[in-house]
Amino acid sequence: MLTESSYLTAIYAYCGAAVLIALLLAWWVGRRWANFWTILLVLLAAALLLTPAYPQPGVETMAPALIVAAFELLLNGPEAAQHALKPLSVACGLALVLAVLLRLTLLRPRKPAPAGDTGEGAEAH
């Protein structure tokens, strides 16, 4: 049985590893793909790795929802995994919405400058 301190240590280690994976994914994919696709992939990875769920009804501790869903799906079927798949789908939906909002606000493509415009304003003759 886990003690409170060992449970917290395990959760901290898992969350730290998940954040490190998301950062490495952002660094690796960000050099090859466009900004929107990089942000979308990183946010979806973070949503899948960091979303918590209760392993069973009546349990007070939480576990990563992806792991809970995988075990429940493999051992007890899709109906048993619904309690873990619902938070995962909500988190992935929020990641998609956030990526689209970032694309529409901060990650817009820059408009090219008109030909002949130096960006310094009109010169006086």
Coordinates of C-alpha atoms in Angstrom, one line a residue:
M1 CA 0.0 0.0 0.0
L2 CA 1.2 3.5 -0.8
T3 CA 1.8 6.0 1.9
E4 CA 0.8 9.6 1.3
S5 CA 4.4 10.7 0.8
S6 CA 5.2 7.8 -1.7
Y7 CA 2.0 8.6 -3.6
L8 CA 2.9 12.3 -3.8
T9 CA 6.4 11.4 -4.9
A10 CA 5.1 9.1 -7.6
I11 CA 2.6 11.8 -8.9
Y12 CA 5.4 14.5 -8.9
A13 CA 7.7 12.1 -10.8
Y14 CA 5.0 11.3 -13.3
C15 CA 4.0 14.9 -13.9
G16 CA 7.6 16.0 -14.2
A17 CA 8.3 13.3 -16.8
A18 CA 5.1 14.3 -18.7
V19 CA 6.1 18.0 -18.8
L20 CA 9.6 17.0 -19.9
I21 CA 8.1 14.9 -22.7
A22 CA 5.9 17.8 -23.8
L23 CA 8.8 20.2 -23.8
L24 CA 11.1 17.8 -25.7
L25 CA 8.2 17.2 -28.2
A26 CA 7.8 21.0 -28.7
W27 CA 11.5 21.4 -29.2
W28 CA 11.8 18.5 -31.7
V29 CA 8.6 19.1 -33.7
G30 CA 8.9 22.9 -33.5
R31 CA 12.0 22.8 -35.7
R32 CA 10.2 20.8 -38.4
W33 CA 6.5 21.8 -38.5
A34 CA 4.5 25.0 -38.6
N35 CA 3.6 26.7 -35.3
F36 CA 0.0 25.7 -35.3
W37 CA 0.7 22.0 -35.8
T38 CA 3.4 22.1 -33.2
I39 CA 1.2 23.8 -30.6
L40 CA -1.7 21.4 -31.4
L41 CA 0.5 18.3 -31.0
V42 CA 2.1 19.5 -27.8
L43 CA -1.2 20.5 -26.2
L44 CA -2.8 17.2 -27.2
A45 CA 0.2 15.3 -25.7
A46 CA 0.0 17.3 -22.5
A47 CA -3.7 16.7 -22.3
L48 CA -3.3 13.0 -22.7
L49 CA -0.4 12.7 -20.3
L50 CA -1.5 15.1 -17.5
T51 CA -5.3 14.5 -17.3
P52 CA -6.2 12.7 -14.0
A53 CA -8.9 10.2 -13.3
Y54 CA -10.1 8.0 -10.4
P55 CA -9.0 4.4 -11.0
Q56 CA -12.2 3.0 -9.6
P57 CA -15.4 4.4 -8.0
G58 CA -15.0 5.2 -4.4
V59 CA -11.2 5.6 -4.5
E60 CA -9.8 8.9 -3.1
T61 CA -6.5 8.9 -5.0
M62 CA -6.1 9.8 -8.7
A63 CA -4.0 8.3 -11.5
P64 CA -3.2 9.4 -15.1
A65 CA -6.4 9.0 -17.1
L66 CA -4.6 7.5 -20.1
I67 CA -3.2 4.7 -18.0
V68 CA -6.5 4.1 -16.2
A69 CA -8.4 4.1 -19.6
A70 CA -5.8 1.7 -21.1
F71 CA -6.0 -0.8 -18.3
E72 CA -9.8 -0.7 -18.0
L73 CA -10.2 -1.0 -21.8
L74 CA -7.9 -4.0 -22.0
L75 CA -9.1 -5.8 -18.9
N76 CA -12.8 -4.9 -18.6
G77 CA -14.0 -3.5 -21.9
P78 CA -15.0 -0.1 -23.2
E79 CA -17.9 0.4 -20.8
A80 CA -15.6 0.2 -17.8
A81 CA -13.2 2.7 -19.3
Q82 CA -15.8 5.4 -19.8
H83 CA -15.1 7.1 -16.5
A84 CA -11.5 7.7 -17.7
L85 CA -12.2 8.4 -21.3
K86 CA -14.6 11.3 -20.6
P87 CA -12.0 13.5 -18.9
L88 CA -9.5 12.6 -21.7
S89 CA -11.9 13.6 -24.4
V90 CA -12.7 16.9 -22.6
A91 CA -9.0 17.7 -22.1
C92 CA -8.3 16.9 -25.8
G93 CA -11.2 19.1 -26.9
L94 CA -9.9 21.9 -24.7
A95 CA -6.4 21.5 -26.2
L96 CA -7.9 21.7 -29.7
V97 CA -9.9 24.8 -28.9
L98 CA -6.9 26.4 -27.2
A99 CA -4.7 25.6 -30.3
V100 CA -7.2 27.2 -32.6
L101 CA -7.5 30.3 -30.4
L102 CA -3.8 30.6 -30.3
R103 CA -3.7 30.3 -34.1
L104 CA -6.3 33.0 -34.5
T105 CA -4.6 35.4 -32.1
L106 CA -0.9 35.0 -31.4
L107 CA 0.3 32.7 -34.1
R108 CA -1.2 34.4 -37.1
P109 CA 1.0 34.5 -40.2
R110 CA 2.6 37.8 -40.9
K111 CA 1.4 39.8 -43.9
P112 CA 4.1 40.5 -46.3
A113 CA 5.1 44.1 -46.7
P114 CA 3.9 45.8 -50.0
A115 CA 6.5 46.1 -52.7
G116 CA 8.6 49.2 -52.4
D117 CA 7.6 49.9 -48.8
T118 CA 10.7 50.1 -46.6
G119 CA 8.6 50.3 -43.4
E120 CA 10.1 53.7 -42.5
G121 CA 7.2 55.9 -43.7
A122 CA 7.1 58.3 -46.6
E123 CA 10.2 60.4 -47.3
A124 CA 9.9 64.2 -47.7
H125 CA 11.1 65.6 -51.0

